Coordinates of C-alpha atoms in Angstrom, one line a residue:
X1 CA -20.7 -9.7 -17.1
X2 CA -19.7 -11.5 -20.6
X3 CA -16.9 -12.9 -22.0
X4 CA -13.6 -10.7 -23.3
X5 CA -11.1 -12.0 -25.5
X6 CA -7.7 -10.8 -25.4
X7 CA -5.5 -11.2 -28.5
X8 CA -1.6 -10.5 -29.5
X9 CA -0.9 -9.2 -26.4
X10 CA 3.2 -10.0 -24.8
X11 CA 2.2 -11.4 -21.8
X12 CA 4.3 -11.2 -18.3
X13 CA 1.8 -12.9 -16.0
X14 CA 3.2 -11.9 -12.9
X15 CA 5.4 -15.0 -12.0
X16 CA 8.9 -14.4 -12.9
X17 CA 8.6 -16.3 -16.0
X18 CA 9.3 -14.1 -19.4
X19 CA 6.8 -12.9 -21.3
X20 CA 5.2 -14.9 -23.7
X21 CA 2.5 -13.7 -26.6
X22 CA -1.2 -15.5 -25.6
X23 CA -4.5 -14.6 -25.9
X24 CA -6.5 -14.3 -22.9
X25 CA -9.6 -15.4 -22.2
X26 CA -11.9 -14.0 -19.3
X27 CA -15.6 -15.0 -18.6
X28 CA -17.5 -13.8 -15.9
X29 CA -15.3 -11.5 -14.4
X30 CA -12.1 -14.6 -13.9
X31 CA -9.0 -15.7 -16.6
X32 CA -11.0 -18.8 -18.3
X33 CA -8.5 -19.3 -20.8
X34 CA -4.9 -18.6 -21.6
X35 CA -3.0 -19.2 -24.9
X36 CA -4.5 -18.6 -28.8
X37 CA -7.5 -17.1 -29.7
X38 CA -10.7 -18.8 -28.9
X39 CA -14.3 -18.4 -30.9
X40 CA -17.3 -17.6 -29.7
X41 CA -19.2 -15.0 -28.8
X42 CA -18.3 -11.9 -26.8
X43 CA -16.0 -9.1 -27.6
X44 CA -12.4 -9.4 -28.9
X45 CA -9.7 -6.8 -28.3
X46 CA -6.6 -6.6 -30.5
X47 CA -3.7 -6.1 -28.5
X48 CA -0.9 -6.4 -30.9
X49 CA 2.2 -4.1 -29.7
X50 CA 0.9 -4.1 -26.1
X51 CA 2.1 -5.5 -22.5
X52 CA -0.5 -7.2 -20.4
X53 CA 0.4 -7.8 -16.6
X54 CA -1.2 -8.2 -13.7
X55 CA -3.2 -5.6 -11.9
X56 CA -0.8 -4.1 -10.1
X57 CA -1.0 -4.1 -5.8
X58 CA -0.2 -1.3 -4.0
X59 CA 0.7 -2.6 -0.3
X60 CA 0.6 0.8 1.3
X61 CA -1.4 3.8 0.5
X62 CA -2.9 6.0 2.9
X63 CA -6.2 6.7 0.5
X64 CA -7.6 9.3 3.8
X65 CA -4.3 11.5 3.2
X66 CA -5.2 12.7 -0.3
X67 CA -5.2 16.6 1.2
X68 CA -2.5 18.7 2.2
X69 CA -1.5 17.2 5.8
X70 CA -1.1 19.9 7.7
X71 CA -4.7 21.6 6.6
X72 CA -6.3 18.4 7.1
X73 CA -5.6 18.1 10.4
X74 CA -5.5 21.9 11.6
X75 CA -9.4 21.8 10.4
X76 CA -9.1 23.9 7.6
X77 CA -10.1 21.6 5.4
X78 CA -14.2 20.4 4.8
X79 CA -15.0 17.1 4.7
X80 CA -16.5 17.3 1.8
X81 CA -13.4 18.3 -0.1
X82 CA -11.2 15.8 2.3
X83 CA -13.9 13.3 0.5
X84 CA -13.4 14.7 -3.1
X85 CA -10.0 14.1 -2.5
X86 CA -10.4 10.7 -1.1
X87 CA -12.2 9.7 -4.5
X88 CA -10.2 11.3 -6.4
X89 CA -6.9 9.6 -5.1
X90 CA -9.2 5.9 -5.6
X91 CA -9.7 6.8 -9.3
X92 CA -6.1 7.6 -10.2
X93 CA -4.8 4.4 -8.7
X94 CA -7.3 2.8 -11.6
X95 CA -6.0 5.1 -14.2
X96 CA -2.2 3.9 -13.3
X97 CA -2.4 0.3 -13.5
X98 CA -3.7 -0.8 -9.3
X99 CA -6.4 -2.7 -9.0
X100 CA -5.8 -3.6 -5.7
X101 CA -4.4 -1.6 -2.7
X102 CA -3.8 -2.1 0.6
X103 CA -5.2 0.9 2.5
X104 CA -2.5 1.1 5.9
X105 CA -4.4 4.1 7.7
X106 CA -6.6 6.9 7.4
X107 CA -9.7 6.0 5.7
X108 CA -13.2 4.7 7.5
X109 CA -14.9 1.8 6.3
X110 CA -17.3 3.6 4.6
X111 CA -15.2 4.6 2.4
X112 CA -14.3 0.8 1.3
X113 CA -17.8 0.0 1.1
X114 CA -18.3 2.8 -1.3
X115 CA -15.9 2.1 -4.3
X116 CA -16.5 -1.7 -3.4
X117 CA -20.1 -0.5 -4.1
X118 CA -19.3 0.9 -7.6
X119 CA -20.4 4.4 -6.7
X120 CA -17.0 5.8 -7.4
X121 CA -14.1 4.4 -9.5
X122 CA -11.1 2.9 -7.5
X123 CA -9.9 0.0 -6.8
X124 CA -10.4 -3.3 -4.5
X125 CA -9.4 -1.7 -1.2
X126 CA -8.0 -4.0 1.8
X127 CA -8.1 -1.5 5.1
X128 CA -7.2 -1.5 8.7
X129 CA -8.8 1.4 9.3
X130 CA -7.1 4.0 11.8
X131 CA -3.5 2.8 12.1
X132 CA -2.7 2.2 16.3
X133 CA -0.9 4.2 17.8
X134 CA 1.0 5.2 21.4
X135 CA 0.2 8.2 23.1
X136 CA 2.0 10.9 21.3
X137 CA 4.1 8.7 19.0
X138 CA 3.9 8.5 15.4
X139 CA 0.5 9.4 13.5
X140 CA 0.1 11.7 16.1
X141 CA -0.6 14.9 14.0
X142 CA -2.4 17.4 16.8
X143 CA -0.7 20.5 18.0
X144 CA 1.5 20.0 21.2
X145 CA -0.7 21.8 23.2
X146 CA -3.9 19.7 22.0
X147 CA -4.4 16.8 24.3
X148 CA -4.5 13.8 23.5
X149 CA -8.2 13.0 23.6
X150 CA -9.2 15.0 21.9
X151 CA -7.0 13.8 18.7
X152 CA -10.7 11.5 17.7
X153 CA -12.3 14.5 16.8
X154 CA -10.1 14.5 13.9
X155 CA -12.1 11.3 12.7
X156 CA -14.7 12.0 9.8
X157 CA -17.8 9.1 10.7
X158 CA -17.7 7.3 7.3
X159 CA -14.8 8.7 5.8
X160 CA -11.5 9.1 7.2
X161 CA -10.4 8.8 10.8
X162 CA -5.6 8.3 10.9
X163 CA -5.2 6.6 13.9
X164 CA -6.3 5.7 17.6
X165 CA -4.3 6.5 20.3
X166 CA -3.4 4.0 23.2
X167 CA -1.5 4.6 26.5
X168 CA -1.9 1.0 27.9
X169 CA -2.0 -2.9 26.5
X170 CA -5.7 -2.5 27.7
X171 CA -6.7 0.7 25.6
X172 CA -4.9 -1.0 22.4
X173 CA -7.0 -4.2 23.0
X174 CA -10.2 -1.8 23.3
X175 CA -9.3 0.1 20.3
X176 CA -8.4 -2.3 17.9
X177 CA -11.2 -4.0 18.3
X178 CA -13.0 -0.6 17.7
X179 CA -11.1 -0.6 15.0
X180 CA -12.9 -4.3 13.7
X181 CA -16.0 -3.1 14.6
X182 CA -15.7 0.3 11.9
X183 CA -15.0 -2.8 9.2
X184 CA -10.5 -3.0 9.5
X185 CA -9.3 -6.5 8.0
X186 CA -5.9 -6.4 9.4
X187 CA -4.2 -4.2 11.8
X188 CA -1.3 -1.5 11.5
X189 CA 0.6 -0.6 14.7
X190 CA 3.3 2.2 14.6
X191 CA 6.5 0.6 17.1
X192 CA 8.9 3.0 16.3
X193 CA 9.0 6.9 15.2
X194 CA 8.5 8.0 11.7
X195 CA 9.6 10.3 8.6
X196 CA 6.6 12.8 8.9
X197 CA 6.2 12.9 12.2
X198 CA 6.8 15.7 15.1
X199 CA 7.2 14.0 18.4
X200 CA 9.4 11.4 17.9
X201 CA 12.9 10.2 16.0
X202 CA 13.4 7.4 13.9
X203 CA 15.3 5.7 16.4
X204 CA 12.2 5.3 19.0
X205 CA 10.5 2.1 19.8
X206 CA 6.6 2.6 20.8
X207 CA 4.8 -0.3 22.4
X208 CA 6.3 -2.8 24.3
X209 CA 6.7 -6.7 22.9
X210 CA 3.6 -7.7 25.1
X211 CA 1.1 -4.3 24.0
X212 CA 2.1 -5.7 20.4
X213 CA 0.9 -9.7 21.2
X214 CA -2.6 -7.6 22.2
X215 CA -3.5 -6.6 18.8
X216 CA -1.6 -9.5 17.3
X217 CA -4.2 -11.8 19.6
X218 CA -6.9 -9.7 18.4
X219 CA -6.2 -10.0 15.4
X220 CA -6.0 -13.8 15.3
X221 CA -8.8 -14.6 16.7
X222 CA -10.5 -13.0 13.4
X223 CA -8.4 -14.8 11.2
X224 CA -6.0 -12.0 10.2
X225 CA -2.9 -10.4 10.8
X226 CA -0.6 -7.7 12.3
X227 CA 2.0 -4.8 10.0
X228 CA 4.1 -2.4 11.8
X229 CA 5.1 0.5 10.9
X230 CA 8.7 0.0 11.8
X231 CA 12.5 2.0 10.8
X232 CA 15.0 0.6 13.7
X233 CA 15.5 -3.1 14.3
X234 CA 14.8 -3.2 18.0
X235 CA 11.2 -1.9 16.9
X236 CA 11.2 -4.6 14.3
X237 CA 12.7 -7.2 16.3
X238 CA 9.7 -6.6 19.4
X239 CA 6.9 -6.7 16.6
X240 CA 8.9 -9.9 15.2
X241 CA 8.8 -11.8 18.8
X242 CA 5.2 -10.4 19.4
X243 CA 4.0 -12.2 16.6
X244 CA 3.6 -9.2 13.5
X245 CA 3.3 -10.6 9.9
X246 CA 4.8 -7.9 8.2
X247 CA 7.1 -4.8 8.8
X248 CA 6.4 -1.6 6.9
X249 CA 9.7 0.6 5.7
X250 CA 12.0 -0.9 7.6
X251 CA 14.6 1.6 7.1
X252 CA 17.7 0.0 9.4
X253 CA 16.9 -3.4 8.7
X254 CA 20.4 -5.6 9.2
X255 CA 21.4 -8.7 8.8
X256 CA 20.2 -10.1 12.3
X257 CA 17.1 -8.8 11.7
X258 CA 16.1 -9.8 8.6
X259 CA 17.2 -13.6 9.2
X260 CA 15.0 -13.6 12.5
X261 CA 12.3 -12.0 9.7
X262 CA 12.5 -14.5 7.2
X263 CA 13.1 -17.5 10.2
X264 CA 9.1 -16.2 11.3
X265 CA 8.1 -15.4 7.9
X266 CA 7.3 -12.2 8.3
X267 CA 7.4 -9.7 5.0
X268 CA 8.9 -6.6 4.4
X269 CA 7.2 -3.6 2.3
X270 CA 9.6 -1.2 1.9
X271 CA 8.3 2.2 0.5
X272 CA 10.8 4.2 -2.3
X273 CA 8.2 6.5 -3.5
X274 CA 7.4 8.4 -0.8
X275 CA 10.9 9.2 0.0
X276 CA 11.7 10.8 -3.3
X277 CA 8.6 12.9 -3.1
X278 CA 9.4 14.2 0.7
X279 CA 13.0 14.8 -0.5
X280 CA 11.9 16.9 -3.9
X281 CA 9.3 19.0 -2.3
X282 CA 7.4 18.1 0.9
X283 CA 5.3 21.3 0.2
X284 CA 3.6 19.1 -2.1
X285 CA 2.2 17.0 0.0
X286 CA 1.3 19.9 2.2
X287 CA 4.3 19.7 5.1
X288 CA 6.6 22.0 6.3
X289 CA 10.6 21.8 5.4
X290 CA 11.2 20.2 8.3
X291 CA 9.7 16.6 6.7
X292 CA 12.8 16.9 4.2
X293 CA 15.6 16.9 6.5
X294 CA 14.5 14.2 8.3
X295 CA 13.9 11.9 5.3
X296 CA 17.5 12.8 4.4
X297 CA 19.6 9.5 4.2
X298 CA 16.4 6.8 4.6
X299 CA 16.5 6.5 0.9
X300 CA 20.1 5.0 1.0
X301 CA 19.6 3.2 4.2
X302 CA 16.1 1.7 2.9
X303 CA 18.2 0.5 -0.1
X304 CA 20.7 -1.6 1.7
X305 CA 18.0 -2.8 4.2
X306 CA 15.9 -4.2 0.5
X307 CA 19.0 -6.2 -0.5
X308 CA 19.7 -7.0 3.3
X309 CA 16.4 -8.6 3.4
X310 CA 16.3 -10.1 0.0
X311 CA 20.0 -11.9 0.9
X312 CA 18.5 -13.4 3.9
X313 CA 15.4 -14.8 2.3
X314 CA 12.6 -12.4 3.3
X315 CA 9.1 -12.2 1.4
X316 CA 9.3 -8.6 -0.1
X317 CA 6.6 -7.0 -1.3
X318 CA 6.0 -3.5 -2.7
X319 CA 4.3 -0.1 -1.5
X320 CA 4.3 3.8 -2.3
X321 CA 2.9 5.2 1.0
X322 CA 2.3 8.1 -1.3
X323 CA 0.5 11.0 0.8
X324 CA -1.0 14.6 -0.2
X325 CA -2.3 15.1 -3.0
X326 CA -0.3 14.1 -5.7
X327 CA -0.6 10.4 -5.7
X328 CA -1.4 10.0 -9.8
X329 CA 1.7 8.7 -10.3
X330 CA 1.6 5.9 -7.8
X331 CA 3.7 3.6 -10.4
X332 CA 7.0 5.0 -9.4
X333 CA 7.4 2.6 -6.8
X334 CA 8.0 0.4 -9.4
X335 CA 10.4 2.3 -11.2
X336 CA 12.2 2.9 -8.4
X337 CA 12.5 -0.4 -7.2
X338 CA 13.5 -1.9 -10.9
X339 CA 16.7 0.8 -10.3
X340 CA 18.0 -1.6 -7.3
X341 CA 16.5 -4.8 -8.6
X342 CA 15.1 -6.3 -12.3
X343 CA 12.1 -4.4 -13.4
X344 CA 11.0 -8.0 -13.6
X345 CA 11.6 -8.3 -10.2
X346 CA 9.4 -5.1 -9.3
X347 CA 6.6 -6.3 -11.3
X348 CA 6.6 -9.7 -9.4
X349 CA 6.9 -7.6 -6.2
X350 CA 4.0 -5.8 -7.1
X351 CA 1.5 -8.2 -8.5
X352 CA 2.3 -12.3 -6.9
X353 CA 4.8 -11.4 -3.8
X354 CA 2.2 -8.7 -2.9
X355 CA -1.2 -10.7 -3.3
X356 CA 0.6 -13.3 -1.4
X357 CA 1.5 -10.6 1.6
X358 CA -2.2 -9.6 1.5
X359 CA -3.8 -12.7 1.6
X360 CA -5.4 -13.0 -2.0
X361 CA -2.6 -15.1 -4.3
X362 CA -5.7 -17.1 -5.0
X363 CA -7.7 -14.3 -6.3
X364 CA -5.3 -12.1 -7.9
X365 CA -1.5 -11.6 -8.7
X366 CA -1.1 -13.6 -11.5
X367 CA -2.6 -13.9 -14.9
X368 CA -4.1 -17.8 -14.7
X369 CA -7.2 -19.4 -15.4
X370 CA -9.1 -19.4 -12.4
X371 CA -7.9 -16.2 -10.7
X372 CA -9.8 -12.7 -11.4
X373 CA -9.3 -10.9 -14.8
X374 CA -7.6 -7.8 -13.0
X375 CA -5.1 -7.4 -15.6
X376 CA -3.3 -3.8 -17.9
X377 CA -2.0 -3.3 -21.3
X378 CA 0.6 -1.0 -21.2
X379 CA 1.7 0.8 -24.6
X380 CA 5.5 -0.5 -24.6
X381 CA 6.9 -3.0 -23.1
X382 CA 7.5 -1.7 -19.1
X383 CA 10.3 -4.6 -18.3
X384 CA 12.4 -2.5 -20.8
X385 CA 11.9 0.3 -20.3
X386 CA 10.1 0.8 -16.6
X387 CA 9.7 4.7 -16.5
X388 CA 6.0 3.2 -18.1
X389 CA 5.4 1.9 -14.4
X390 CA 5.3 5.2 -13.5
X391 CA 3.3 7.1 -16.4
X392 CA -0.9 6.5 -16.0
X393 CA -0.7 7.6 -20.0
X394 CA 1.1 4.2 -20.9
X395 CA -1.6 2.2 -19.0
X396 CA -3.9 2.3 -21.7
X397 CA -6.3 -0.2 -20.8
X398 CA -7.0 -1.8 -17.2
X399 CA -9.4 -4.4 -16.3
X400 CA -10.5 -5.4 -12.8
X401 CA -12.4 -8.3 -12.3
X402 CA -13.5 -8.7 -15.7
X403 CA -14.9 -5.3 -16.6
X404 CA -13.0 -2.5 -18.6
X405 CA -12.4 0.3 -15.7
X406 CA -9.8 2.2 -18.4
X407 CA -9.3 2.4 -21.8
X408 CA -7.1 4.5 -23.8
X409 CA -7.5 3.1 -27.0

């Protein structure tokens, strides 16, 4: 792989601490060396006027809902354009600065052993395969007349397959180890209604506190973890006492809550990006009108729930849950969240809070020796001006794991 030397950059390596000017050092695909330039052999890269942080994590993407929903799952879609889409989703996420996601439903394992393979460009991709579900609760996209099982014919073998549904603590059990099996290395569960859904309300719980301890047993006894896809705080609280590790969105989220959160360490991703996108034009992502009213309001609530948590102490990470397909702009989640916090406080959210959430702060996160070179050099300096989070242009170089993936130069 060779050695790459980094020189003149500003460098915000992910901790909090301001940026400092170093040179980096990587050799053999990990941060060897920080501080001035180094000799030897290798190539050096000027980086005088440029940012270099961390790769940046995505926590939530759904990489299998890079079509227009609604086509997708009426079957008027072909796999293999559901799988040009797919790739081309993967790719972009590079191109803006992520060289790590966390995948939180709708792709198959093939589809992680694939980019992890090199055959297409994207970036390291932690999945949990089809996201659990109960019967005819949220990430149940099938007509109303279609029953239920026959929703798994949606699944693509090797490619993409939403969600499993379960109508007992015994189906769950059965399908999340199904779920294992197609290569998952965590587990979502939905325990409360959704945004795009069309059965259900916000204020719904799904699955009972002891269906939840099913998958979260399941899940232990690989050595992993349990997210929910939660909005109200009786859903969250259940998932909380069940023994969940993280809550996605987490719309409602009061005070109560959060402490009993943070008291059982469990995270919070809350997801901006999606939101704006749903209320500016949910044809875009390929949904009907009705997706916009009910998003309307979550955007406010979802910003007093990230200070709610934050106040009581709560590990918060960051995530876009971008779906359709336009998900090239997948750094707004940072720009959003540097409107309610520091954009210092967004990159840290997105690079050492979310490694941390995923299970990989010794790998990646940070910019240290020892840890893998997945770093970007951004033209301008994003913590001052963080609209650059959000503009693939101004990432104009990205390395993951030591090799050069993008370059703009």
């Amino acid at each position: 792989m060779g050695r790459l030397q980094v020189v003149g950059a500003t460098v915000a390596d992910g901790s909090g601490r301001d940026p400092v000017k170093a040179g980096v050092t990587v050799e053999d695909g990990r941060i060897s060396r920080l501080g001035g330039s180094s000799t030897g052999t290798g190539e050096r890269l000027d980086a005088g006027g440029l940012t270099m942080t961390p790769g940046l994590i995505d926590a939530h993407v759904h990489l299998g809902l890079s079509s227009p929903i609604e086509p997708q799952f009426s079957f008027r879609i072909s796999a293999a354009e559901i799988a040009a889409d797919i790739f081309a989703t993967a790719g972009a996420a590079l191109d803006a600065g992520f060289t790590t996601v966390r995948d939180t439903g709708g792709i198959d394992g093939g589809v992680v052993t694939t980019i992890a393979k090199g055959k297409v460009r994207g970036p390291r991709v932690l999945s949990c395969g089809p996201v659990q579900c109960q019967v005819g609760g949220h990430g149940y996209y099938g007509a109303e007349w279609e029953p239920t099982e026959l929703w798994s014919n949606h699944h693509i073998p090797g490619l993409s397959a939403l969600s499993m549904m379960s109508g007992n603590a015994d189906e769950l059990r059965g399908n999340v180890r199904e779920a294992f099996r197609r290569g998952a290395t965590f587990l979502k569960l939905c325990v409360t209604g959704g945004v795009v859904s069309a059965h259900d309300h916000l204020t719904d719980t799904q699955f009972t506190v002891e269906e939840i301890a099913v998958a979260v047993q399941e899940a232990a006894a690989r050595g992993t973890y349990v997210t929910v896809h939660a909005h109200n705080n009786q859903g969250i609280r259940n998932a909380v006492e069940a023994g969940a590790r993280c809550v996605e969105h987490g719309t409602d989220l009061d005070e109560a809550t959060a402490t009993l959160m943070a008291t059982h360490g469990v995270a919070l991703v809350p997801t901006f990006a999606v939101v704006e996108r749903l209320l500016h034009d949910p044809a875009e992502a390929g949904l009907g009108e009705s997706a916009r009213e009910r998003v309307l309001g979550v955007r406010e609530r979802m910003a007093e729930a990230l200070a709610v948590a934050k106040e009581a102490g709560v590990r918060v990470g960051l995530g876009s849950d971008l779906i359709g397909p336009a998900q090239d702009r997948r750094g707004e989640e940072l720009t959003l969240r540097a409107e309610l916090e520091t954009p210092m406080e967004a990159l840290v959210a997105a690079t050492r809070t979310n490694a941390e959430i995923l299970g990989l702060a010794d790998e990646t996160g940070v910019i240290a020796p020892g840890m893998r070179a997945d770093f970007v050099l951004w033209n301008g300096d994003p913590l001052e001006d963080p609209k650059l989070f959000a503009d693939p242009a101004a990432a104009v170089l990205v390395v993951q794991a030591g090799r050069i993936v993008k370059d703009l130069r």
